[in-house]
Amino acid sequence: MKLARYGLPGQERPALVDPDGQLRDLSALIPDLTATHLTPETLDALRALDPYRLPLVSDPVRLGAPFTGTQKFIAIGLNYRDHAREANLPIPERPVVFLKATSTIQGPNDPIIPPPGFSKLDFEVELGVVIGSVTRQIPVARALDAVAGYCLINDVSERALQMEAGGGQWALGKSCDTFGTVGPWLVTKDEIPDPQALTLWLDVNGERRQTGHTREMIFTVAQLISYLSHYMTLTSGDVIATGTPAGVAMGENPPRYLQIGDTIHAGCDLLGEQRQRVLAPGSSFSPC
């Protein structure tokens, strides 16, 4: 099952994607797709619906983030061997964990608006894992039981803030508004039997810059969930961005960072595609 939200920012309505790839409105049944609707019980009830009995969303619409109410946006650094090599950093012995502000979260095709004075704007296509139930100290063997579904993420970064300002400000460089594009859908875990069998890619201005496969993760999805749950309680709607493969701008020689007017097109097996355009700092939000 694929779940989505559509409409103007702040006015999104819940929907699911029918077998023909068309949006079907869910707002007569639930007011929105929030973290509370990502529990196994609610997902089972939605899965039992006949999508063809739901109203068809026929007009072209903006897609928002496919769910709302996320409490924690957890990200993992250097989780692909090739990305660690291009960053000239050793393979981590334990997951590198940082947090992104939940205010970064936006729709999959919404524009990226960097902060004033930006100089090293970068992209990172990632597999996102969405938690569906309260999870504490779960063993690796059962960790995927905690998953509601998966989504595509672009973990946008301002590397000058992240790596240089004040000795490096990871959270600040990752948490500017518009730096967390999520979607187009939440794909429930029954459609993704093995999260370590997915291909990720990202183009800038039509040029392929990133290609990776989740089998190349240093720490698997199950290992990450288990590890995190031993230090913090994971709750329904929490998102884990599981790291990016090689090809980011920072890893090039010389680096080719994003510029105003650049377009990004990213995708992942079964998880759909995203498109973003980089606008000038201070631009008014204008959904793509």
CSV table of C-alpha atoms in Angstrom, one decimal:
chain,number,residue,atom,x,y,z
A,1,MET,CA,0.0,0.0,0.0
A,2,LYS,CA,1.2,3.5,-0.9
A,3,LEU,CA,0.0,6.4,1.2
A,4,ALA,CA,0.2,10.1,0.3
A,5,ARG,CA,-1.0,13.6,1.2
A,6,TYR,CA,-2.0,16.2,-1.4
A,7,GLY,CA,-2.9,19.9,-1.5
A,8,LEU,CA,-1.4,23.2,-0.6
A,9,PRO,CA,1.0,23.5,2.3
A,10,GLY,CA,-0.9,23.3,5.5
A,11,GLN,CA,-4.0,22.1,3.7
A,12,GLU,CA,-3.0,18.6,2.8
A,13,ARG,CA,-5.5,15.8,2.5
A,14,PRO,CA,-4.8,12.1,3.0
A,15,ALA,CA,-4.8,9.7,0.1
A,16,LEU,CA,-3.8,6.3,-1.0
A,17,VAL,CA,-2.5,5.2,-4.4
A,18,ASP,CA,-4.6,2.7,-6.2
A,19,PRO,CA,-3.2,-0.2,-8.3
A,20,ASP,CA,-3.4,2.0,-11.4
A,21,GLY,CA,-1.2,4.6,-9.8
A,22,GLN,CA,-4.0,7.1,-9.2
A,23,LEU,CA,-4.6,9.0,-6.0
A,24,ARG,CA,-7.8,8.2,-4.0
A,25,ASP,CA,-9.0,10.5,-1.3
A,26,LEU,CA,-9.2,9.2,2.3
A,27,SER,CA,-10.4,12.4,4.0
A,28,ALA,CA,-13.9,11.0,4.5
A,29,LEU,CA,-12.4,8.3,6.7
A,30,ILE,CA,-9.5,10.0,8.4
A,31,PRO,CA,-8.8,13.8,8.7
A,32,ASP,CA,-5.1,13.4,7.8
A,33,LEU,CA,-2.2,10.9,7.7
A,34,THR,CA,-0.5,11.5,11.0
A,35,ALA,CA,1.9,9.5,13.1
A,36,THR,CA,-1.1,8.1,15.0
A,37,HIS,CA,-2.3,6.5,11.7
A,38,LEU,CA,0.9,4.6,11.1
A,39,THR,CA,0.3,1.9,13.8
A,40,PRO,CA,-0.1,-1.7,12.5
A,41,GLU,CA,-3.8,-1.7,13.4
A,42,THR,CA,-4.7,1.5,11.4
A,43,LEU,CA,-2.6,0.4,8.5
A,44,ASP,CA,-4.3,-3.0,8.4
A,45,ALA,CA,-7.7,-1.2,8.4
A,46,LEU,CA,-6.6,1.1,5.5
A,47,ARG,CA,-5.2,-1.9,3.6
A,48,ALA,CA,-8.6,-3.6,3.8
A,49,LEU,CA,-10.3,-0.8,1.9
A,50,ASP,CA,-11.3,-1.2,-1.7
A,51,PRO,CA,-9.4,1.7,-3.3
A,52,TYR,CA,-11.8,1.9,-6.2
A,53,ARG,CA,-14.7,2.9,-3.9
A,54,LEU,CA,-12.7,6.0,-2.8
A,55,PRO,CA,-13.1,9.4,-4.6
A,56,LEU,CA,-10.6,9.8,-7.4
A,57,VAL,CA,-8.2,12.8,-7.2
A,58,SER,CA,-8.3,13.7,-10.9
A,59,ASP,CA,-6.7,17.1,-11.1
A,60,PRO,CA,-2.9,17.6,-11.0
A,61,VAL,CA,-2.1,18.4,-7.4
A,62,ARG,CA,0.9,19.2,-5.2
A,63,LEU,CA,2.1,16.3,-3.0
A,64,GLY,CA,3.0,17.0,0.5
A,65,ALA,CA,5.1,14.9,2.8
A,66,PRO,CA,3.2,11.6,2.9
A,67,PHE,CA,2.5,11.8,6.7
A,68,THR,CA,2.8,14.4,9.4
A,69,GLY,CA,3.4,14.5,13.2
A,70,THR,CA,7.0,13.2,13.1
A,71,GLN,CA,8.6,13.7,16.5
A,72,LYS,CA,12.2,12.7,15.6
A,73,PHE,CA,14.0,13.0,12.3
A,74,ILE,CA,17.1,10.9,12.8
A,75,ALA,CA,19.9,10.7,10.3
A,76,ILE,CA,22.8,8.4,9.8
A,77,GLY,CA,26.1,9.6,8.4
A,78,LEU,CA,28.7,7.7,6.4
A,79,ASN,CA,26.6,4.6,6.2
A,80,TYR,CA,27.8,3.6,2.7
A,81,ARG,CA,31.3,2.3,2.2
A,82,ASP,CA,31.8,4.3,-1.1
A,83,HIS,CA,30.6,7.5,0.6
A,84,ALA,CA,33.0,7.1,3.5
A,85,ARG,CA,35.8,6.6,1.0
A,86,GLU,CA,34.9,9.7,-1.0
A,87,ALA,CA,34.8,11.7,2.2
A,88,ASN,CA,38.3,10.4,3.1
A,89,LEU,CA,37.0,9.1,6.4
A,90,PRO,CA,37.4,5.6,8.0
A,91,ILE,CA,34.6,3.1,7.9
A,92,PRO,CA,32.6,3.8,11.1
A,93,GLU,CA,32.7,1.1,13.8
A,94,ARG,CA,29.3,2.3,15.2
A,95,PRO,CA,26.5,4.3,13.4
A,96,VAL,CA,27.1,8.0,13.1
A,97,VAL,CA,23.9,9.6,14.4
A,98,PHE,CA,22.7,13.1,14.2
A,99,LEU,CA,19.2,14.9,14.2
A,100,LYS,CA,17.6,17.0,11.6
A,101,ALA,CA,14.9,19.5,12.6
A,102,THR,CA,11.4,18.2,11.8
A,103,SER,CA,10.7,21.7,10.4
A,104,THR,CA,12.9,20.7,7.4
A,105,ILE,CA,10.2,18.2,6.2
A,106,GLN,CA,8.4,19.1,3.0
A,107,GLY,CA,6.8,17.6,-0.1
A,108,PRO,CA,8.9,15.6,-2.6
A,109,ASN,CA,8.7,18.3,-5.3
A,110,ASP,CA,8.8,21.4,-3.2
A,111,PRO,CA,11.7,23.9,-3.9
A,112,ILE,CA,14.9,24.0,-2.0
A,113,ILE,CA,15.5,27.5,-0.6
A,114,PRO,CA,18.9,27.8,1.0
A,115,PRO,CA,19.8,30.3,3.8
A,116,PRO,CA,21.4,33.6,3.1
A,117,GLY,CA,25.1,33.4,2.5
A,118,PHE,CA,25.0,29.7,1.5
A,119,SER,CA,28.1,28.5,-0.4
A,120,LYS,CA,28.2,24.7,-0.3
A,121,LEU,CA,24.7,23.4,-0.9
A,122,ASP,CA,24.7,19.6,-1.3
A,123,PHE,CA,22.3,16.7,-2.0
A,124,GLU,CA,22.0,13.2,-0.5
A,125,VAL,CA,19.5,10.7,-1.8
A,126,GLU,CA,18.5,8.3,1.0
A,127,LEU,CA,16.2,5.5,2.0
A,128,GLY,CA,13.9,6.7,4.7
A,129,VAL,CA,12.5,4.3,7.4
A,130,VAL,CA,9.3,5.2,9.2
A,131,ILE,CA,8.6,3.7,12.6
A,132,GLY,CA,5.1,2.4,13.3
A,133,SER,CA,5.1,1.5,17.0
A,134,VAL,CA,6.8,2.4,20.2
A,135,THR,CA,10.1,0.6,20.2
A,136,ARG,CA,12.7,0.2,22.9
A,137,GLN,CA,15.8,-2.0,23.0
A,138,ILE,CA,14.6,-4.2,20.2
A,139,PRO,CA,17.0,-7.0,19.0
A,140,VAL,CA,18.2,-6.9,15.4
A,141,ALA,CA,16.2,-10.1,14.6
A,142,ARG,CA,12.9,-8.3,15.4
A,143,ALA,CA,13.8,-4.8,14.4
A,144,LEU,CA,11.9,-4.7,11.1
A,145,ASP,CA,8.7,-5.5,13.1
A,146,ALA,CA,8.8,-1.8,14.2
A,147,VAL,CA,8.7,-0.5,10.6
A,148,ALA,CA,5.5,1.1,9.3
A,149,GLY,CA,7.0,1.7,5.8
A,150,TYR,CA,9.7,3.3,3.7
A,151,CYS,CA,10.0,6.5,1.8
A,152,LEU,CA,12.5,8.4,-0.4
A,153,ILE,CA,14.4,11.3,1.2
A,154,ASN,CA,16.7,14.0,-0.1
A,155,ASP,CA,18.9,15.0,2.9
A,156,VAL,CA,19.9,18.5,1.8
A,157,SER,CA,23.0,19.9,3.5
A,158,GLU,CA,24.8,23.2,3.6
A,159,ARG,CA,28.4,21.9,4.0
A,160,ALA,CA,30.0,25.2,5.0
A,161,LEU,CA,27.7,25.3,8.0
A,162,GLN,CA,28.0,21.5,8.6
A,163,MET,CA,31.8,21.2,8.4
A,164,GLU,CA,33.3,24.7,8.9
A,165,ALA,CA,31.2,27.2,10.9
A,166,GLY,CA,32.3,27.3,14.5
A,167,GLY,CA,34.3,24.2,14.0
A,168,GLY,CA,31.4,22.4,12.4
A,169,GLN,CA,27.6,22.6,13.1
A,170,TRP,CA,26.1,19.3,11.9
A,171,ALA,CA,22.6,19.9,13.1
A,172,LEU,CA,22.6,23.5,11.8
A,173,GLY,CA,23.9,22.5,8.4
A,174,LYS,CA,21.3,19.8,8.0
A,175,SER,CA,18.3,21.6,9.5
A,176,CYS,CA,17.6,24.7,7.4
A,177,ASP,CA,14.0,25.0,6.2
A,178,THR,CA,13.3,23.0,3.0
A,179,PHE,CA,16.3,20.6,3.7
A,180,GLY,CA,14.2,17.5,4.2
A,181,THR,CA,12.2,16.4,1.1
A,182,VAL,CA,10.1,13.3,1.8
A,183,GLY,CA,8.0,11.2,-0.5
A,184,PRO,CA,6.2,11.0,-2.8
A,185,TRP,CA,4.7,8.1,-0.9
A,186,LEU,CA,4.9,6.1,2.3
A,187,VAL,CA,5.2,2.6,1.0
A,188,THR,CA,4.1,0.1,3.7
A,189,LYS,CA,6.6,-2.6,4.6
A,190,ASP,CA,4.6,-5.4,3.0
A,191,GLU,CA,5.6,-4.0,-0.4
A,192,ILE,CA,9.3,-3.9,0.6
A,193,PRO,CA,10.2,-7.4,1.7
A,194,ASP,CA,14.0,-6.6,1.9
A,195,PRO,CA,15.1,-3.0,2.5
A,196,GLN,CA,18.6,-4.0,1.6
A,197,ALA,CA,17.6,-4.7,-2.0
A,198,LEU,CA,16.9,-1.2,-3.3
A,199,THR,CA,18.6,1.0,-5.9
A,200,LEU,CA,18.9,4.7,-5.3
A,201,TRP,CA,19.8,7.4,-7.8
A,202,LEU,CA,20.0,11.2,-8.2
A,203,ASP,CA,20.4,13.5,-11.1
A,204,VAL,CA,21.3,17.2,-11.2
A,205,ASN,CA,20.3,19.1,-14.3
A,206,GLY,CA,19.8,15.8,-16.1
A,207,GLU,CA,23.3,14.4,-15.2
A,208,ARG,CA,23.5,11.3,-13.1
A,209,ARG,CA,25.4,12.1,-9.9
A,210,GLN,CA,24.5,9.4,-7.5
A,211,THR,CA,23.8,5.7,-8.0
A,212,GLY,CA,23.8,3.3,-5.1
A,213,HIS,CA,22.3,0.1,-3.6
A,214,THR,CA,21.2,-0.4,-0.1
A,215,ARG,CA,23.1,-3.7,0.1
A,216,GLU,CA,26.2,-1.5,0.4
A,217,MET,CA,25.1,0.0,3.7
A,218,ILE,CA,27.6,-0.5,6.5
A,219,PHE,CA,24.8,-0.9,9.0
A,220,THR,CA,21.5,-2.5,7.8
A,221,VAL,CA,18.1,-1.0,8.4
A,222,ALA,CA,17.5,-3.6,11.1
A,223,GLN,CA,20.8,-2.9,12.8
A,224,LEU,CA,20.1,0.8,12.8
A,225,ILE,CA,16.7,0.4,14.4
A,226,SER,CA,18.0,-1.9,17.0
A,227,TYR,CA,21.0,0.4,17.8
A,228,LEU,CA,18.9,3.6,18.1
A,229,SER,CA,16.2,1.9,20.2
A,230,HIS,CA,18.9,1.1,22.8
A,231,TYR,CA,19.5,4.8,23.4
A,232,MET,CA,16.1,6.5,22.6
A,233,THR,CA,12.5,5.4,22.4
A,234,LEU,CA,11.3,5.3,18.9
A,235,THR,CA,7.7,6.2,18.3
A,236,SER,CA,5.2,6.0,15.5
A,237,GLY,CA,6.0,8.5,12.8
A,238,ASP,CA,9.7,8.8,13.6
A,239,VAL,CA,11.9,8.9,10.5
A,240,ILE,CA,15.4,7.4,10.1
A,241,ALA,CA,17.3,8.7,7.0
A,242,THR,CA,19.7,5.8,6.6
A,243,GLY,CA,22.6,7.4,4.8
A,244,THR,CA,23.6,8.2,1.2
A,245,PRO,CA,25.8,6.5,-1.4
A,246,ALA,CA,28.8,8.1,-3.1
A,247,GLY,CA,28.4,10.9,-5.6
A,248,VAL,CA,27.6,13.9,-3.4
A,249,ALA,CA,29.0,17.3,-4.4
A,250,MET,CA,31.4,17.4,-1.4
A,251,GLY,CA,33.1,14.2,-2.7
A,252,GLU,CA,34.0,15.5,-6.1
A,253,ASN,CA,37.3,17.0,-7.1
A,254,PRO,CA,36.6,19.9,-7.5
A,255,PRO,CA,33.2,19.9,-5.7
A,256,ARG,CA,30.2,20.9,-7.8
A,257,TYR,CA,27.8,22.2,-5.3
A,258,LEU,CA,24.2,23.1,-6.1
A,259,GLN,CA,23.5,26.6,-7.5
A,260,ILE,CA,20.4,28.7,-7.8
A,261,GLY,CA,18.3,27.4,-10.7
A,262,ASP,CA,19.6,23.8,-10.5
A,263,THR,CA,17.1,21.0,-10.7
A,264,ILE,CA,17.3,17.7,-8.8
A,265,HIS,CA,15.6,14.5,-9.9
A,266,ALA,CA,15.9,11.5,-7.5
A,267,GLY,CA,14.4,8.1,-7.2
A,268,CYS,CA,14.4,4.7,-5.7
A,269,ASP,CA,13.0,1.2,-6.6
A,270,LEU,CA,9.4,1.0,-5.5
A,271,LEU,CA,9.5,4.3,-3.6
A,272,GLY,CA,8.8,6.8,-6.4
A,273,GLU,CA,10.6,9.9,-7.6
A,274,GLN,CA,11.2,13.5,-6.5
A,275,ARG,CA,12.0,16.7,-8.4
A,276,GLN,CA,13.2,19.9,-6.8
A,277,ARG,CA,14.5,23.3,-8.0
A,278,VAL,CA,16.9,25.4,-6.0
A,279,LEU,CA,15.6,28.9,-5.5
A,280,ALA,CA,17.3,32.0,-4.2
A,281,PRO,CA,17.5,32.7,-0.5
A,282,GLY,CA,14.4,34.5,0.7
A,283,SER,CA,12.2,33.3,-2.2
A,284,SER,CA,8.6,32.9,-1.4
A,285,PHE,CA,7.5,29.3,-1.1
A,286,SER,CA,6.1,28.2,-4.5
A,287,PRO,CA,5.2,24.5,-4.7
A,288,CYS,CA,6.6,22.8,-7.8
